[in-house]
Short mmCIF file of C-alpha atoms in Angstrom, two decimals:
data_model
loop_
_atom_site.label_atom_id
_atom_site.label_comp_id
_atom_site.label_asym_id
_atom_site.label_seq_id
_atom_site.Cartn_x
_atom_site.Cartn_y
_atom_site.Cartn_z
CA MET E 1 75.30 126.45 89.14
CA PRO E 2 78.67 128.05 89.83
CA VAL E 3 81.08 128.05 86.94
CA GLY E 4 83.39 125.04 86.86
CA LEU E 5 86.47 124.39 84.77
CA LEU E 6 87.49 122.24 81.84
CA GLY E 7 90.52 120.03 82.01
CA ARG E 8 92.29 116.92 81.02
CA LYS E 9 92.83 113.72 82.97
CA VAL E 10 96.56 113.20 83.43
CA GLY E 11 96.46 109.88 85.25
CA MET E 12 96.31 108.18 88.59
CA THR E 13 98.99 107.65 91.18
CA GLN E 14 99.26 107.51 94.93
CA VAL E 15 100.60 109.95 97.45
CA PHE E 16 101.20 109.66 101.17
CA ASP E 17 99.20 111.77 103.60
CA GLU E 18 100.48 113.17 106.92
CA GLY E 19 99.64 109.93 108.70
CA GLY E 20 101.71 107.97 106.21
CA GLN E 21 98.69 106.38 104.54
CA ALA E 22 98.80 105.92 100.80
CA VAL E 23 95.99 107.86 99.11
CA PRO E 24 94.88 106.99 95.57
CA VAL E 25 94.58 110.22 93.60
CA THR E 26 93.78 111.30 90.06
CA VAL E 27 95.78 114.19 88.64
CA ILE E 28 93.67 116.57 86.56
CA GLU E 29 95.22 119.30 84.47
CA THR E 30 92.59 121.93 85.17
CA GLY E 31 92.51 125.01 83.00
CA PRO E 32 93.57 127.58 82.13
CA CYS E 33 90.16 128.23 80.60
CA VAL E 34 89.17 131.36 78.74
CA VAL E 35 85.73 132.91 78.95
CA THR E 36 84.75 132.92 75.30
CA GLN E 37 81.18 134.10 75.60
CA VAL E 38 78.74 135.32 78.23
CA ARG E 39 75.14 134.50 77.46
CA THR E 40 72.53 136.88 78.76
CA LYS E 41 68.81 136.69 79.26
CA ASP E 42 68.17 139.58 76.88
CA ARG E 43 70.12 138.30 73.94
CA ASP E 44 70.15 134.50 74.33
CA GLY E 45 67.14 133.83 76.54
CA TYR E 46 69.25 132.26 79.28
CA GLU E 47 72.28 133.08 81.35
CA ALA E 48 75.48 131.11 81.02
CA VAL E 49 79.24 131.40 80.79
CA GLN E 50 81.03 129.67 77.97
CA LEU E 51 84.55 128.47 78.62
CA GLY E 52 87.16 127.28 76.15
CA PHE E 53 90.03 124.94 76.93
CA ALA E 54 93.16 123.74 75.11
CA ASP E 55 94.45 125.62 72.09
CA LYS E 56 93.69 124.33 68.64
CA PRO E 57 96.23 125.24 65.95
CA ARG E 58 94.85 127.95 63.67
CA ARG E 59 95.48 125.83 60.59
CA LEU E 60 93.10 123.17 61.96
CA ALA E 61 90.41 125.61 63.03
CA THR E 62 87.68 126.60 60.60
CA ARG E 63 87.01 130.24 59.91
CA PRO E 64 83.87 130.25 62.08
CA GLU E 65 85.92 128.75 64.89
CA ARG E 66 88.54 131.45 64.55
CA GLY E 67 85.91 134.13 64.27
CA HIS E 68 84.29 132.91 67.48
CA VAL E 69 87.30 133.81 69.59
CA ALA E 70 88.80 136.77 67.73
CA ASP E 71 87.77 139.67 65.54
CA LEU E 72 88.67 138.63 61.99
CA GLY E 73 87.57 141.92 60.45
CA GLY E 74 85.70 140.33 57.54
CA LYS E 75 84.01 142.24 54.79
CA ARG E 76 80.49 141.55 56.07
CA GLN E 77 81.43 142.59 59.55
CA ARG E 78 82.90 145.86 58.29
CA SER E 79 79.73 146.65 56.41
CA ARG E 80 77.61 145.75 59.44
CA GLN E 81 79.74 147.99 61.59
CA ALA E 82 79.28 150.77 59.07
CA ALA E 83 75.54 150.24 59.37
CA GLY E 84 75.84 150.76 63.11
CA VAL E 85 75.43 147.17 64.38
CA GLU E 86 77.35 146.60 67.55
CA ALA E 87 79.91 143.77 67.19
CA ALA E 88 79.97 140.95 69.74
CA VAL E 89 82.80 141.06 72.26
CA LYS E 90 85.53 138.54 71.48
CA ALA E 91 87.96 136.83 73.85
CA ASP E 92 90.85 137.54 71.48
CA CYS E 93 92.57 134.20 72.11
CA GLU E 94 93.59 131.14 70.10
CA PRO E 95 90.81 128.85 68.86
CA LYS E 96 89.95 126.20 71.45
CA ARG E 97 89.50 122.47 71.17
CA LEU E 98 86.81 122.21 73.78
CA TYR E 99 83.95 124.50 74.79
CA HIS E 100 81.46 124.14 77.56
CA GLU E 101 78.71 126.34 78.89
CA PHE E 102 77.88 126.64 82.55
CA ARG E 103 74.36 127.86 83.30
CA THR E 104 74.39 130.79 85.68
CA ASP E 105 70.71 131.67 85.84
CA GLY E 106 70.18 134.44 88.34
CA GLU E 107 73.74 134.30 89.68
CA GLU E 108 76.40 136.95 90.02
CA HIS E 109 79.38 135.35 88.36
CA GLY E 110 81.35 138.54 87.66
CA LEU E 111 83.09 137.07 84.62
CA ALA E 112 83.81 138.94 81.41
CA VAL E 113 84.70 137.68 77.95
CA GLY E 114 88.45 137.16 77.61
CA GLN E 115 89.00 136.49 81.28
CA GLU E 116 91.23 133.54 82.09
CA LEU E 117 90.32 131.04 84.80
CA THR E 118 92.94 128.84 86.37
CA VAL E 119 92.74 126.07 88.92
CA ALA E 120 92.93 128.76 91.60
CA HIS E 121 89.24 129.18 90.81
CA PHE E 122 88.69 126.10 93.03
CA ASP E 123 90.55 127.48 96.04
CA GLY E 124 88.71 126.53 99.17
CA VAL E 125 86.49 124.01 97.43
CA ALA E 126 86.47 120.75 99.38
CA PHE E 127 84.53 118.49 97.04
CA VAL E 128 84.02 118.42 93.29
CA ASP E 129 82.10 116.51 90.64
CA VAL E 130 83.98 115.34 87.57
CA ILE E 131 82.18 114.78 84.28
CA GLY E 132 83.91 112.80 81.57
CA THR E 133 83.44 110.30 78.79
CA THR E 134 84.16 106.73 79.83
CA LYS E 135 86.58 104.51 77.96
CA GLY E 136 84.95 102.97 74.90
CA ARG E 137 84.96 99.19 75.10
CA GLY E 138 83.40 98.44 71.74
CA PHE E 139 81.00 95.53 71.39
CA ALA E 140 81.25 93.89 74.78
CA GLY E 141 79.76 90.67 76.08
CA ALA E 142 77.15 90.50 78.82
CA MET E 143 79.70 89.56 81.48
CA LYS E 144 81.73 92.72 81.00
CA ARG E 145 78.79 94.97 80.16
CA HIS E 146 76.24 93.93 82.78
CA ASN E 147 78.37 92.03 85.30
CA PHE E 148 76.66 88.74 84.47
CA SER E 149 78.21 85.67 86.03
CA GLY E 150 78.56 83.64 82.85
CA GLN E 151 78.46 79.91 83.12
CA GLY E 152 80.60 77.23 84.67
CA ALA E 153 84.18 76.66 83.67
CA ALA E 154 83.74 72.90 84.02
CA HIS E 155 81.04 70.35 84.87
CA GLY E 156 80.27 69.69 81.23
CA THR E 157 79.95 73.33 80.13
CA LYS E 158 80.65 73.40 76.42
CA LYS E 159 81.59 76.56 74.52
CA VAL E 160 79.18 78.74 76.56
CA HIS E 161 81.44 79.87 79.39
CA ARG E 162 80.78 83.61 78.93
CA LYS E 163 77.32 83.51 77.37
CA VAL E 164 74.16 85.17 78.67
CA GLY E 165 72.15 81.99 79.18
CA SER E 166 68.38 82.12 79.02
CA ILE E 167 66.75 85.28 77.73
CA GLY E 168 63.18 84.42 78.64
CA SER E 169 60.39 81.85 78.68
CA SER E 170 59.08 79.75 75.81
CA ALA E 171 55.62 79.69 74.17
CA ASP E 172 54.35 82.16 76.73
CA PRO E 173 55.17 85.01 76.02
CA SER E 174 56.71 83.83 72.72
CA ARG E 175 58.87 86.88 72.54
CA VAL E 176 61.85 88.52 74.17
CA PHE E 177 61.02 91.44 76.42
CA PRO E 178 62.39 94.80 75.35
CA GLY E 179 65.28 96.21 77.33
CA LEU E 180 66.73 92.84 78.17
CA LYS E 181 70.40 93.07 79.15
CA MET E 182 72.50 91.57 76.41
CA ALA E 183 75.83 92.08 74.68
CA GLY E 184 76.37 95.35 72.82
CA ARG E 185 78.24 98.61 72.64
CA TYR E 186 79.72 99.47 76.00
CA GLY E 187 81.45 102.58 77.20
CA HIS E 188 82.12 105.93 75.56
CA VAL E 189 79.22 107.62 77.30
CA GLN E 190 79.20 110.66 79.55
CA ARG E 191 79.43 109.85 83.22
CA THR E 192 79.58 112.03 86.30
CA VAL E 193 81.45 111.07 89.43
CA ARG E 194 80.14 113.14 92.30
CA TYR E 195 81.57 114.18 95.62
CA LEU E 196 85.26 113.61 95.02
CA LYS E 197 87.49 115.02 97.69
CA VAL E 198 89.93 117.65 96.49
CA TYR E 199 93.23 116.40 97.81
CA ARG E 200 95.49 119.21 96.67
CA ILE E 201 95.41 122.22 94.36
CA ASP E 202 98.68 123.12 92.70
CA ALA E 203 98.13 126.51 91.09
CA GLU E 204 101.74 126.76 89.99
CA ASN E 205 101.45 123.76 87.71
CA GLY E 206 97.75 124.17 87.00
CA ILE E 207 96.80 120.77 88.36
CA MET E 208 94.45 119.46 90.98
CA LEU E 209 94.49 116.13 92.76
CA VAL E 210 91.21 114.46 93.62
CA LYS E 211 90.86 111.34 95.70
CA GLY E 212 89.59 108.42 93.69
CA ALA E 213 88.98 107.63 90.05
CA ILE E 214 87.36 109.69 87.31
CA PRO E 215 85.89 108.56 83.98
CA GLY E 216 87.85 108.27 80.77
CA PRO E 217 91.31 107.45 79.51
CA ASN E 218 94.44 109.38 80.46
CA GLY E 219 94.45 112.51 78.34
CA GLY E 220 90.66 112.55 78.09
CA TYR E 221 88.78 115.83 78.49
CA VAL E 222 86.79 116.32 81.67
CA THR E 223 84.64 118.98 83.24
CA VAL E 224 85.18 119.79 86.90
CA ARG E 225 82.62 121.63 88.98
CA ARG E 226 81.80 122.20 92.60
CA THR E 227 79.83 119.25 93.84
CA ASN E 228 76.08 119.59 93.86
CA LYS E 229 75.60 116.77 96.27
CA ASN E 230 73.57 117.62 99.32
CA ARG E 231 76.20 116.43 101.74
CA PHE E 232 78.33 119.33 100.62
CA LYS E 233 75.63 121.85 101.44
CA GLN E 234 75.13 120.24 104.81
CA GLN E 235 78.81 120.45 105.60
CA GLN E 236 78.95 124.05 104.47
CA ALA E 237 76.02 124.87 106.66
CA ALA E 238 77.71 123.12 109.58
CA GLN E 239 80.87 125.10 109.01
CA THR E 240 79.14 128.44 108.90
CA LYS E 241 77.31 127.56 112.10
CA LYS E 242 80.63 126.89 113.82
CA LYS E 243 81.92 130.26 112.72
CA MET D 1 106.60 107.07 79.33
CA GLN D 2 104.80 108.70 82.19
CA HIS D 3 103.32 112.17 81.99
CA LYS D 4 105.62 114.86 83.36
CA LEU D 5 102.88 116.21 85.58
CA LEU D 6 102.46 112.78 87.15
CA ASP D 7 106.20 112.61 87.81
CA LEU D 8 105.94 116.01 89.42
CA VAL D 9 103.18 114.87 91.76
CA GLU D 10 105.01 111.69 92.64
CA LYS D 11 108.29 113.45 93.27
CA ALA D 12 106.79 115.20 96.26
CA SER D 13 105.81 111.85 97.75
CA LEU D 14 109.13 110.10 97.24
CA ARG D 15 111.33 109.81 100.31
CA GLU D 16 114.43 111.93 100.38
CA ASP D 17 116.72 109.22 101.67
CA ALA D 18 116.16 106.59 98.98
CA LEU D 19 116.34 103.11 100.51
CA LYS D 20 119.25 101.13 99.11
CA PHE D 21 118.88 97.37 99.03
CA GLU D 22 118.51 94.58 96.57
CA VAL D 23 116.47 91.45 96.15
CA GLY D 24 118.08 88.70 98.21
CA ASP D 25 119.29 91.04 100.94
CA THR D 26 118.46 90.28 104.55
CA VAL D 27 117.09 93.49 106.00
CA ASP D 28 115.71 95.05 109.16
CA VAL D 29 112.70 97.21 108.36
CA HIS D 30 112.07 99.77 111.09
CA CYS D 31 108.35 100.60 110.96
CA ARG D 32 106.68 103.38 112.83
CA ILE D 33 103.65 102.09 114.67
CA LEU D 34 101.04 104.26 116.31
CA GLU D 35 99.62 102.95 119.56
CA GLY D 36 97.02 105.36 120.77
CA ASP D 37 98.93 108.59 120.50
CA LYS D 38 102.33 107.02 121.18
CA GLU D 39 104.68 106.12 118.40
CA ARG D 40 107.10 103.26 118.59
CA ILE D 41 109.38 101.44 116.21
CA GLN D 42 108.84 97.82 115.29
CA ILE D 43 111.48 95.89 113.43
CA PHE D 44 110.56 93.37 110.78
CA ASN D 45 113.54 91.25 109.83
CA GLY D 46 113.71 89.02 106.77
CA VAL D 47 114.81 88.43 103.21
CA VAL D 48 113.67 90.75 100.41
CA ILE D 49 112.08 88.37 97.90
CA ALA D 50 110.58 90.85 95.44
CA LYS D 51 110.42 94.45 94.34
CA ARG D 52 107.65 95.66 92.08
CA GLY D 53 106.13 98.85 90.70
CA SER D 54 107.72 102.22 90.14
CA GLY D 55 107.48 105.74 91.47
CA THR D 56 105.43 106.15 94.63
CA ARG D 57 103.78 102.81 93.98
CA GLU D 58 106.98 100.82 94.31
CA MET D 59 106.63 97.98 96.83
CA PHE D 60 108.94 95.37 98.26
CA THR D 61 108.17 92.11 99.96
CA VAL D 62 110.08 90.77 102.96
CA ARG D 63 109.83 87.12 103.95
CA ARG D 64 110.83 85.56 107.23
CA ILE D 65 110.16 82.36 109.10
CA VAL D 66 108.32 82.81 112.41
CA ALA D 67 107.93 79.71 114.54
CA GLY D 68 108.29 77.48 111.54
CA GLU D 69 105.69 79.40 109.58
CA GLY D 70 106.57 81.64 106.64
CA VAL D 71 105.44 85.26 107.05
CA GLU D 72 105.55 87.81 104.26
CA ARG D 73 105.00 91.51 104.52
CA SER D 74 104.89 94.05 101.71
CA PHE D 75 105.90 97.66 102.22
CA PRO D 76 105.66 100.69 99.96
CA ILE D 77 109.27 101.74 99.51
CA ASN D 78 108.37 105.41 99.87
CA SER D 79 106.11 105.05 102.87
CA PRO D 80 106.89 107.58 105.60
CA LYS D 81 106.01 104.81 108.03
CA ILE D 82 109.34 103.15 107.33
CA ALA D 83 111.71 104.94 109.66
CA LYS D 84 114.84 103.11 108.57
CA LEU D 85 115.98 100.11 106.62
CA VAL D 86 119.20 98.34 107.55
CA VAL D 87 120.79 95.79 105.23
CA LYS D 88 122.17 93.00 107.40
CA ARG D 89 123.50 90.67 104.75
CA HIS D 90 123.71 90.47 100.98
CA GLY D 91 122.45 87.27 99.38
CA ARG D 92 123.75 85.89 96.13
CA VAL D 93 120.70 85.48 93.90
CA ARG D 94 120.22 84.99 90.19
CA ARG D 95 116.66 86.19 89.73
CA ALA D 96 114.51 89.21 90.49
CA LYS D 97 111.72 87.37 92.30
CA LEU D 98 112.63 84.79 94.91
CA TYR D 99 109.24 83.13 95.06
CA TYR D 100 110.96 79.75 95.00
CA LEU D 101 111.85 80.32 98.66
CA ARG D 102 108.20 79.88 99.54
CA GLY D 103 108.35 76.18 98.88
CA ARG D 104 111.41 75.68 101.02
CA THR D 105 111.97 75.06 104.70
CA GLY D 106 114.93 74.59 106.97
CA LYS D 107 118.46 74.81 105.62
CA SER D 108 117.42 75.18 101.99
CA VAL D 109 115.93 78.62 102.68
CA ARG D 110 119.38 80.08 103.19
CA LEU D 111 120.99 82.16 100.48
CA ALA D 112 124.71 82.20 99.83
CA GLU D 113 126.32 85.42 100.99
CA ARG D 114 127.66 87.83 98.44
CA ARG D 115 130.47 90.29 98.98
CA ALA D 116 129.19 93.84 99.17
CA ARG D 117 129.89 96.01 96.18
CA LYS D 118 131.95 99.13 96.61
CA ASP D 119 128.96 101.50 96.63
CA GLU D 120 127.11 99.30 99.10
CA VAL D 121 130.05 99.33 101.50
CA GLU D 122 130.17 103.11 101.33
CA ALA D 123 126.44 103.30 101.99
CA THR D 124 126.68 101.16 105.14
CA GLU D 125 129.68 103.10 106.42
CA LYS D 126 127.75 106.31 106.06
CA SER D 127 124.81 105.03 108.06
#
């Protein structure tokens, strides 16, 4: 999987395309991300690139968090160095609020610790997937959570307008089947929206515009990656054929 | 308050010649219409009965009577498809949404004319 980027959802708006049509777009503040660690087969058993996004004030970061991104020169480390143990390479940046690893098994990614990735990383990418955490809706009823129809507003309906209704048969089976859709916690789960068209990339301001909606509230953290949907591969193949 | 990055994105989509009109004005909306590959201008004339939204999402609604039947059309204020907007007449109104006109026919649809304000006069002279 090619390395994606971390970002923050700014919000939705609409812009006009060349034909004068209004296009609904989501603005994503994408990057800059810092490569904080490169995992290798030899040392970690798998290959991946770890990115960090959004600075965390040093006073809020724990010592391990600070030590992850910069050389703190602690006593133990000094003694280890004296013993000839090679220290891990650090990005030498501020502690980050958000980290994410992108698996790069068997790929040439050419990234080194400390390198900064901006939205320009997505230049030429036509479609992306956006991974985010949906808005938490708390304990929600069956109508909101499972799109149930509820019951009538009139015709003698009494105090049950938004209720589930029947949840099963009577004496046979004498129980409620597991997994039945009912009211409960709704939202605040990870969701991926795939194959979103990249409408514009604004490297100057570090933002990208994608057509359509993405999960989460404004200001929520998201992960953006090249789409892994097959249609993309097909289009790519078609384009290379044309060339 | 809106995020400054959102404002930045919207700014690029706002029209340079901001349309100047108010609710209650009788206007001619010049719309660009594509027929095949030919472009022509169609004029929609009527009274502005509402404005809503902000930024690129701002819309306005124009109402007119066609053959005794009320017709309303909403336009995005910043749409590039609006070639021009000409204010024909200023109406004296006391509210922001003139939905009460929907229930009216005949003479009662008319709005009393209002004298143009200084800045409005200058705007029409310019155009």
